[in-house]
Amino acid sequence: MRSHPALPPAQRDTLRRAIRFEWYTLAFLAVAITGVYLVMGNSQAMKAAWIEDLLSLAPPIAFLLAVRIIAKPATAKYPYGFFRSVGVAHLVAGVALFTMGAFLLVDSVIGLVSGDRPPIGSVQVFGHVIWSGWLMMGMMALTIPLPIYFGRVKMRLAKDLHNKVLYADADMNKADWMTAAGSIVGVGGIGLGLWWADAAAATFIAGSILWDGWRNTRAAITDLMDTRATTFDDEKPHPDSHAVLDHLRTLPWVRDVAVRTRDQGQFFHVEAFVVPVDDALPSLAELDRARQECQDLDWKLVDVVLVPVRELADHLTRRDDEDAAPSAERRASPHT
């Protein structure tokens, strides 16, 4: 086991870029939160958008903290290292989103049902009296382009790093334009005399926050409960499991093999259960060489354990699973 694994050069560069973009995101959010607060008035949609911007601070902060913690080497008290800090950060961000989304949804629905009519007054700007709604809509329009750009960039970085906190942040960034657009529609509706438009927009925004929170909380909990390792977007089983299976099956002393892979947050722990040919135990050198070759298949495979067994349990992952993922690219086996 690599107790303190070092990222390959390409991933180190990707991580540095991800850290920079998270700081850019925090700087942008600081400006956006201040600007929206100054112009939001009594609009429910603007209040919901402002709270969502506040909640958007959680994923980048969680990512930056997790990056520092995950770099710590394993200790006697934490023999598996601190890789789970990524999963914990993911859970914290998800719960924060879900809780506030639920609160906002209830508040917005109550406002919609009770028929609240939020007043939007006028302000004097450089000697001219203008409707405050124009300032609100202008502010929200300014917050649309950068989150879309940040989201697209961070989505690529999350894939390269297999970092689900970064993916959750990117997913929120990409959806932020809907929040801004919903706020603009809500405020514009008030200006057109549609009193319900503001509360309806706030309900839409709250529902979006609640959905983001639910998806991220569910994904974080399943990872912390050691579900089978999946891709960074939780769409399918991660191909590293099958890469290990395919490699071990090329070894002359292996008759059958199955694995179980847990996602420890950016890195994987793999237990490979091997049925030797003719029930003959492999030598220590063969086991150690096979373990090292498996770890060399991918930088994420930091902890690989080989266990010789007589038969394989049904719950383990095999290459012929009906939900088998495509095998990851890997180094050619020295035994082929």
Short mmCIF file of C-alpha atoms in Angstrom, two decimals:
data_model
loop_
_atom_site.label_atom_id
_atom_site.label_comp_id
_atom_site.label_asym_id
_atom_site.label_seq_id
_atom_site.Cartn_x
_atom_site.Cartn_y
_atom_site.Cartn_z
CA MET A 1 0.00 0.00 0.00
CA ARG A 2 1.19 3.48 -0.86
CA SER A 3 0.47 5.19 2.47
CA HIS A 4 1.06 8.66 1.08
CA PRO A 5 0.58 8.37 -2.70
CA ALA A 6 1.94 11.08 -4.94
CA LEU A 7 -0.13 12.19 -7.91
CA PRO A 8 1.41 11.76 -11.37
CA PRO A 9 2.72 15.00 -12.95
CA ALA A 10 -0.37 15.46 -15.14
CA GLN A 11 -2.74 15.07 -12.18
CA ARG A 12 -0.60 17.38 -10.03
CA ASP A 13 -0.97 20.08 -12.68
CA THR A 14 -4.71 19.39 -12.84
CA LEU A 15 -5.01 19.65 -9.06
CA ARG A 16 -3.16 22.96 -9.00
CA ARG A 17 -5.49 24.27 -11.69
CA ALA A 18 -8.54 23.03 -9.78
CA ILE A 19 -7.34 24.82 -6.64
CA ARG A 20 -6.88 28.05 -8.61
CA PHE A 21 -10.39 27.81 -10.05
CA GLU A 22 -11.88 27.20 -6.62
CA TRP A 23 -10.23 30.39 -5.39
CA TYR A 24 -11.54 32.22 -8.49
CA THR A 25 -14.99 30.86 -7.64
CA LEU A 26 -14.78 32.10 -4.05
CA ALA A 27 -13.71 35.56 -5.24
CA PHE A 28 -16.59 35.69 -7.73
CA LEU A 29 -19.10 34.51 -5.13
CA ALA A 30 -17.92 37.15 -2.65
CA VAL A 31 -18.67 39.87 -5.22
CA ALA A 32 -21.95 38.27 -6.34
CA ILE A 33 -23.23 37.74 -2.78
CA THR A 34 -22.50 41.36 -1.88
CA GLY A 35 -24.07 42.70 -5.08
CA VAL A 36 -27.24 40.61 -4.82
CA TYR A 37 -27.66 41.52 -1.14
CA LEU A 38 -27.47 45.24 -1.93
CA VAL A 39 -30.22 45.11 -4.56
CA MET A 40 -32.49 42.20 -3.51
CA GLY A 41 -35.10 44.26 -1.64
CA ASN A 42 -38.23 42.28 -0.71
CA SER A 43 -38.17 39.89 -3.67
CA GLN A 44 -38.47 36.22 -2.67
CA ALA A 45 -36.74 35.11 -5.86
CA MET A 46 -33.80 37.41 -5.16
CA LYS A 47 -33.64 36.19 -1.56
CA ALA A 48 -33.57 32.57 -2.76
CA ALA A 49 -30.86 33.40 -5.30
CA TRP A 50 -28.82 35.15 -2.61
CA ILE A 51 -29.08 32.17 -0.27
CA GLU A 52 -28.10 29.82 -3.09
CA ASP A 53 -25.01 31.95 -3.70
CA LEU A 54 -24.18 31.66 0.00
CA LEU A 55 -24.58 27.88 -0.19
CA SER A 56 -22.40 27.80 -3.29
CA LEU A 57 -19.49 28.67 -0.99
CA ALA A 58 -19.71 25.22 0.63
CA PRO A 59 -18.38 22.98 -2.20
CA PRO A 60 -15.25 25.03 -3.03
CA ILE A 61 -14.41 25.48 0.66
CA ALA A 62 -14.98 21.76 1.26
CA PHE A 63 -12.75 20.92 -1.70
CA LEU A 64 -9.91 23.19 -0.56
CA LEU A 65 -10.04 21.75 2.97
CA ALA A 66 -10.21 18.15 1.72
CA VAL A 67 -7.20 18.68 -0.55
CA ARG A 68 -5.13 19.71 2.46
CA ILE A 69 -6.34 16.85 4.66
CA ILE A 70 -6.02 14.11 2.06
CA ALA A 71 -2.32 14.88 1.66
CA LYS A 72 -1.59 13.74 5.22
CA PRO A 73 0.16 10.34 5.46
CA ALA A 74 -1.49 7.37 7.17
CA THR A 75 -0.93 7.02 10.92
CA ALA A 76 -1.41 4.28 13.50
CA LYS A 77 -4.75 5.85 14.44
CA TYR A 78 -5.80 6.29 10.80
CA PRO A 79 -4.18 3.31 9.04
CA TYR A 80 -6.19 3.87 5.85
CA GLY A 81 -5.00 7.46 5.58
CA PHE A 82 -7.23 10.51 5.26
CA PHE A 83 -8.66 9.80 1.83
CA ARG A 84 -12.20 9.75 3.20
CA SER A 85 -11.98 13.50 3.83
CA VAL A 86 -13.18 13.97 0.25
CA GLY A 87 -16.29 11.88 0.97
CA VAL A 88 -16.94 13.73 4.23
CA ALA A 89 -16.62 17.08 2.45
CA HIS A 90 -19.02 15.83 -0.22
CA LEU A 91 -21.55 14.83 2.45
CA VAL A 92 -21.29 18.16 4.31
CA ALA A 93 -21.89 20.11 1.10
CA GLY A 94 -24.83 17.90 0.14
CA VAL A 95 -26.55 18.13 3.53
CA ALA A 96 -26.15 21.92 3.58
CA LEU A 97 -27.78 22.19 0.17
CA PHE A 98 -30.60 19.79 1.02
CA THR A 99 -31.45 21.46 4.33
CA MET A 100 -31.54 24.99 2.98
CA GLY A 101 -33.36 23.88 -0.17
CA ALA A 102 -36.10 22.30 1.94
CA PHE A 103 -36.43 25.45 4.06
CA LEU A 104 -36.60 27.73 1.03
CA LEU A 105 -39.11 25.50 -0.74
CA VAL A 106 -41.51 25.59 2.23
CA ASP A 107 -41.04 29.35 2.62
CA SER A 108 -41.63 29.99 -1.10
CA VAL A 109 -44.71 27.78 -1.31
CA ILE A 110 -46.21 29.52 1.74
CA GLY A 111 -45.60 32.87 0.06
CA LEU A 112 -47.20 31.64 -3.16
CA VAL A 113 -50.26 30.20 -1.42
CA SER A 114 -50.77 33.22 0.85
CA GLY A 115 -50.58 35.60 -2.10
CA ASP A 116 -47.70 37.75 -0.84
CA ARG A 117 -47.14 40.79 -3.05
CA PRO A 118 -43.57 41.99 -2.49
CA PRO A 119 -43.21 45.73 -3.15
CA ILE A 120 -40.35 46.82 -5.39
CA GLY A 121 -39.73 50.53 -5.07
CA SER A 122 -37.54 53.03 -6.86
CA VAL A 123 -34.06 54.35 -6.15
CA GLN A 124 -32.15 57.42 -7.20
CA VAL A 125 -29.00 56.73 -9.20
CA PHE A 126 -26.84 59.68 -10.30
CA GLY A 127 -29.81 61.99 -10.00
CA HIS A 128 -32.20 59.73 -11.93
CA VAL A 129 -35.08 57.80 -10.35
CA ILE A 130 -35.24 54.22 -11.64
CA TRP A 131 -37.24 51.14 -10.74
CA SER A 132 -35.25 48.88 -8.40
CA GLY A 133 -36.25 45.85 -10.45
CA TRP A 134 -33.90 46.95 -13.23
CA LEU A 135 -30.98 46.87 -10.80
CA MET A 136 -32.02 43.41 -9.59
CA MET A 137 -32.31 41.99 -13.10
CA GLY A 138 -29.07 43.64 -14.18
CA MET A 139 -27.20 42.21 -11.21
CA MET A 140 -28.52 38.70 -11.86
CA ALA A 141 -27.66 38.95 -15.56
CA LEU A 142 -24.05 39.74 -14.62
CA THR A 143 -23.86 36.55 -12.54
CA ILE A 144 -24.73 34.23 -15.46
CA PRO A 145 -21.59 33.93 -17.67
CA LEU A 146 -18.81 33.12 -15.18
CA PRO A 147 -20.51 30.19 -13.37
CA ILE A 148 -21.20 28.52 -16.73
CA TYR A 149 -17.52 28.86 -17.65
CA PHE A 150 -16.34 27.70 -14.22
CA GLY A 151 -18.68 24.72 -14.36
CA ARG A 152 -17.43 23.51 -17.72
CA VAL A 153 -13.79 23.83 -16.74
CA LYS A 154 -14.23 22.18 -13.33
CA MET A 155 -16.23 19.32 -14.85
CA ARG A 156 -13.19 18.36 -16.95
CA LEU A 157 -10.87 18.74 -13.96
CA ALA A 158 -13.16 16.59 -11.78
CA LYS A 159 -13.05 13.81 -14.36
CA ASP A 160 -9.24 13.88 -14.53
CA LEU A 161 -8.92 13.88 -10.73
CA HIS A 162 -11.86 11.55 -10.00
CA ASN A 163 -12.98 14.09 -7.39
CA LYS A 164 -16.69 14.05 -6.59
CA VAL A 165 -16.62 17.23 -4.49
CA LEU A 166 -15.22 19.11 -7.48
CA TYR A 167 -17.84 17.46 -9.68
CA ALA A 168 -20.64 18.55 -7.31
CA ASP A 169 -19.28 22.09 -7.40
CA ALA A 170 -19.08 22.04 -11.20
CA ASP A 171 -22.62 20.70 -11.44
CA MET A 172 -23.89 23.55 -9.25
CA ASN A 173 -21.97 26.13 -11.28
CA LYS A 174 -23.46 24.87 -14.52
CA ALA A 175 -26.97 25.12 -13.06
CA ASP A 176 -26.47 28.60 -11.56
CA TRP A 177 -27.62 30.28 -14.75
CA MET A 178 -31.09 28.82 -14.15
CA THR A 179 -31.19 30.47 -10.74
CA ALA A 180 -30.22 33.82 -12.22
CA ALA A 181 -32.70 33.44 -15.08
CA GLY A 182 -35.45 32.43 -12.65
CA SER A 183 -34.79 35.52 -10.54
CA ILE A 184 -34.93 37.76 -13.60
CA VAL A 185 -38.25 36.21 -14.66
CA GLY A 186 -39.65 36.60 -11.13
CA VAL A 187 -38.70 40.26 -10.79
CA GLY A 188 -39.80 41.00 -14.34
CA GLY A 189 -43.15 39.38 -13.60
CA ILE A 190 -43.70 41.74 -10.69
CA GLY A 191 -42.99 44.66 -13.00
CA LEU A 192 -45.65 43.35 -15.39
CA GLY A 193 -48.18 43.04 -12.58
CA LEU A 194 -47.88 39.27 -12.14
CA TRP A 195 -47.64 39.18 -8.35
CA TRP A 196 -47.23 35.38 -8.27
CA ALA A 197 -44.20 35.32 -10.60
CA ASP A 198 -41.75 36.19 -7.81
CA ALA A 199 -42.91 33.41 -5.47
CA ALA A 200 -43.10 30.95 -8.38
CA ALA A 201 -39.51 31.76 -9.36
CA ALA A 202 -38.40 31.38 -5.74
CA THR A 203 -40.12 27.98 -5.60
CA PHE A 204 -38.30 26.91 -8.78
CA ILE A 205 -34.94 28.01 -7.36
CA ALA A 206 -35.61 26.27 -4.04
CA GLY A 207 -36.53 23.08 -5.87
CA SER A 208 -33.26 23.25 -7.80
CA ILE A 209 -31.28 23.65 -4.56
CA LEU A 210 -33.18 20.77 -2.93
CA TRP A 211 -32.53 18.48 -5.90
CA ASP A 212 -28.80 19.31 -5.91
CA GLY A 213 -28.66 18.60 -2.19
CA TRP A 214 -30.49 15.29 -2.50
CA ARG A 215 -28.30 14.00 -5.34
CA ASN A 216 -25.05 14.97 -3.64
CA THR A 217 -26.11 13.68 -0.22
CA ARG A 218 -27.20 10.35 -1.68
CA ALA A 219 -23.95 9.97 -3.65
CA ALA A 220 -21.80 10.87 -0.63
CA ILE A 221 -23.62 8.46 1.69
CA THR A 222 -23.38 5.54 -0.73
CA ASP A 223 -19.64 6.16 -1.16
CA LEU A 224 -19.08 6.32 2.61
CA MET A 225 -21.04 3.05 2.95
CA ASP A 226 -18.51 1.39 0.62
CA THR A 227 -20.70 0.91 -2.40
CA ARG A 228 -18.91 -0.41 -5.46
CA ALA A 229 -16.58 2.22 -6.91
CA THR A 230 -18.14 4.25 -9.70
CA THR A 231 -17.01 6.91 -12.13
CA PHE A 232 -16.74 10.50 -10.87
CA ASP A 233 -20.32 11.23 -11.98
CA ASP A 234 -21.77 8.04 -10.40
CA GLU A 235 -23.07 6.97 -13.81
CA LYS A 236 -21.45 3.52 -14.06
CA PRO A 237 -18.99 1.15 -12.33
CA HIS A 238 -15.43 2.42 -12.52
CA PRO A 239 -13.34 0.61 -15.17
CA ASP A 240 -10.36 0.18 -12.83
CA SER A 241 -12.03 -2.85 -11.23
CA HIS A 242 -12.17 -4.61 -14.57
CA ALA A 243 -8.66 -3.51 -15.47
CA VAL A 244 -7.40 -5.34 -12.36
CA LEU A 245 -9.50 -8.39 -13.23
CA ASP A 246 -8.24 -8.48 -16.80
CA HIS A 247 -4.62 -8.18 -15.72
CA LEU A 248 -4.76 -10.86 -13.03
CA ARG A 249 -6.39 -13.29 -15.44
CA THR A 250 -3.30 -13.11 -17.65
CA LEU A 251 -1.10 -14.56 -14.89
CA PRO A 252 -0.23 -18.24 -15.39
CA TRP A 253 -0.95 -19.22 -11.78
CA VAL A 254 -4.45 -17.66 -11.69
CA ARG A 255 -7.47 -19.87 -12.52
CA ASP A 256 -10.22 -17.41 -11.55
CA VAL A 257 -10.44 -14.02 -9.88
CA ALA A 258 -12.98 -11.53 -8.53
CA VAL A 259 -12.56 -8.16 -6.83
CA ARG A 260 -14.29 -5.64 -4.63
CA THR A 261 -13.31 -2.01 -4.97
CA ARG A 262 -14.13 0.80 -2.58
CA ASP A 263 -13.84 4.47 -3.43
CA GLN A 264 -11.96 6.17 -0.61
CA GLY A 265 -12.30 9.56 -2.20
CA GLN A 266 -10.11 10.13 -5.27
CA PHE A 267 -8.21 6.88 -4.59
CA PHE A 268 -9.29 3.22 -4.61
CA HIS A 269 -8.80 0.28 -2.27
CA VAL A 270 -9.03 -3.04 -4.15
CA GLU A 271 -9.29 -6.52 -2.67
CA ALA A 272 -8.62 -9.17 -5.32
CA PHE A 273 -9.66 -12.74 -4.44
CA VAL A 274 -7.67 -15.21 -6.52
CA VAL A 275 -8.30 -18.93 -7.07
CA PRO A 276 -4.87 -20.43 -7.91
CA VAL A 277 -4.38 -23.09 -10.58
CA ASP A 278 -4.56 -26.61 -9.10
CA ASP A 279 -5.00 -25.04 -5.63
CA ALA A 280 -1.24 -24.42 -5.57
CA LEU A 281 -0.40 -21.34 -3.53
CA PRO A 282 1.70 -18.78 -5.43
CA SER A 283 5.02 -17.72 -4.00
CA LEU A 284 5.41 -14.52 -2.01
CA ALA A 285 7.40 -13.04 -4.90
CA GLU A 286 4.59 -13.81 -7.36
CA LEU A 287 1.97 -12.26 -5.11
CA ASP A 288 4.03 -9.15 -4.50
CA ARG A 289 4.81 -8.72 -8.20
CA ALA A 290 1.14 -9.14 -9.13
CA ARG A 291 0.09 -6.61 -6.50
CA GLN A 292 2.60 -4.06 -7.74
CA GLU A 293 1.56 -4.59 -11.36
CA CYS A 294 -2.07 -3.97 -10.39
CA GLN A 295 -1.16 -0.74 -8.62
CA ASP A 296 0.76 0.36 -11.70
CA LEU A 297 -2.37 0.07 -13.86
CA ASP A 298 -3.71 3.41 -12.64
CA TRP A 299 -2.59 6.12 -10.22
CA LYS A 300 -5.91 5.81 -8.33
CA LEU A 301 -5.10 2.22 -7.27
CA VAL A 302 -3.12 3.08 -4.14
CA ASP A 303 -4.04 0.04 -2.06
CA VAL A 304 -4.33 -3.42 -3.68
CA VAL A 305 -4.62 -6.59 -1.61
CA LEU A 306 -4.39 -10.09 -3.11
CA VAL A 307 -6.11 -12.92 -1.23
CA PRO A 308 -5.75 -16.56 -2.40
CA VAL A 309 -9.03 -18.46 -1.91
CA ARG A 310 -10.57 -21.80 -2.88
CA GLU A 311 -13.80 -20.32 -4.28
CA LEU A 312 -15.27 -16.90 -5.05
CA ALA A 313 -18.20 -15.31 -3.24
CA ASP A 314 -21.22 -14.34 -5.33
CA HIS A 315 -21.25 -10.66 -4.32
CA LEU A 316 -17.79 -9.93 -5.74
CA THR A 317 -17.22 -8.17 -9.06
CA ARG A 318 -16.31 -10.46 -11.96
CA ARG A 319 -15.42 -9.58 -15.52
CA ASP A 320 -18.50 -11.27 -16.92
CA ASP A 321 -20.93 -9.18 -14.82
CA GLU A 322 -23.89 -8.09 -16.91
CA ASP A 323 -23.17 -4.49 -15.91
CA ALA A 324 -19.48 -4.73 -16.77
CA ALA A 325 -17.80 -1.44 -17.55
CA PRO A 326 -15.30 -1.11 -20.41
CA SER A 327 -11.80 -1.92 -19.30
CA ALA A 328 -9.51 1.00 -18.57
CA GLU A 329 -6.43 1.55 -20.63
CA ARG A 330 -3.57 -0.26 -18.99
CA ARG A 331 0.04 -1.21 -19.40
CA ALA A 332 0.65 -4.38 -21.41
CA SER A 333 1.10 -7.36 -19.12
CA PRO A 334 4.62 -8.80 -18.92
CA HIS A 335 3.04 -12.27 -18.93
CA THR A 336 1.36 -11.99 -22.33
#
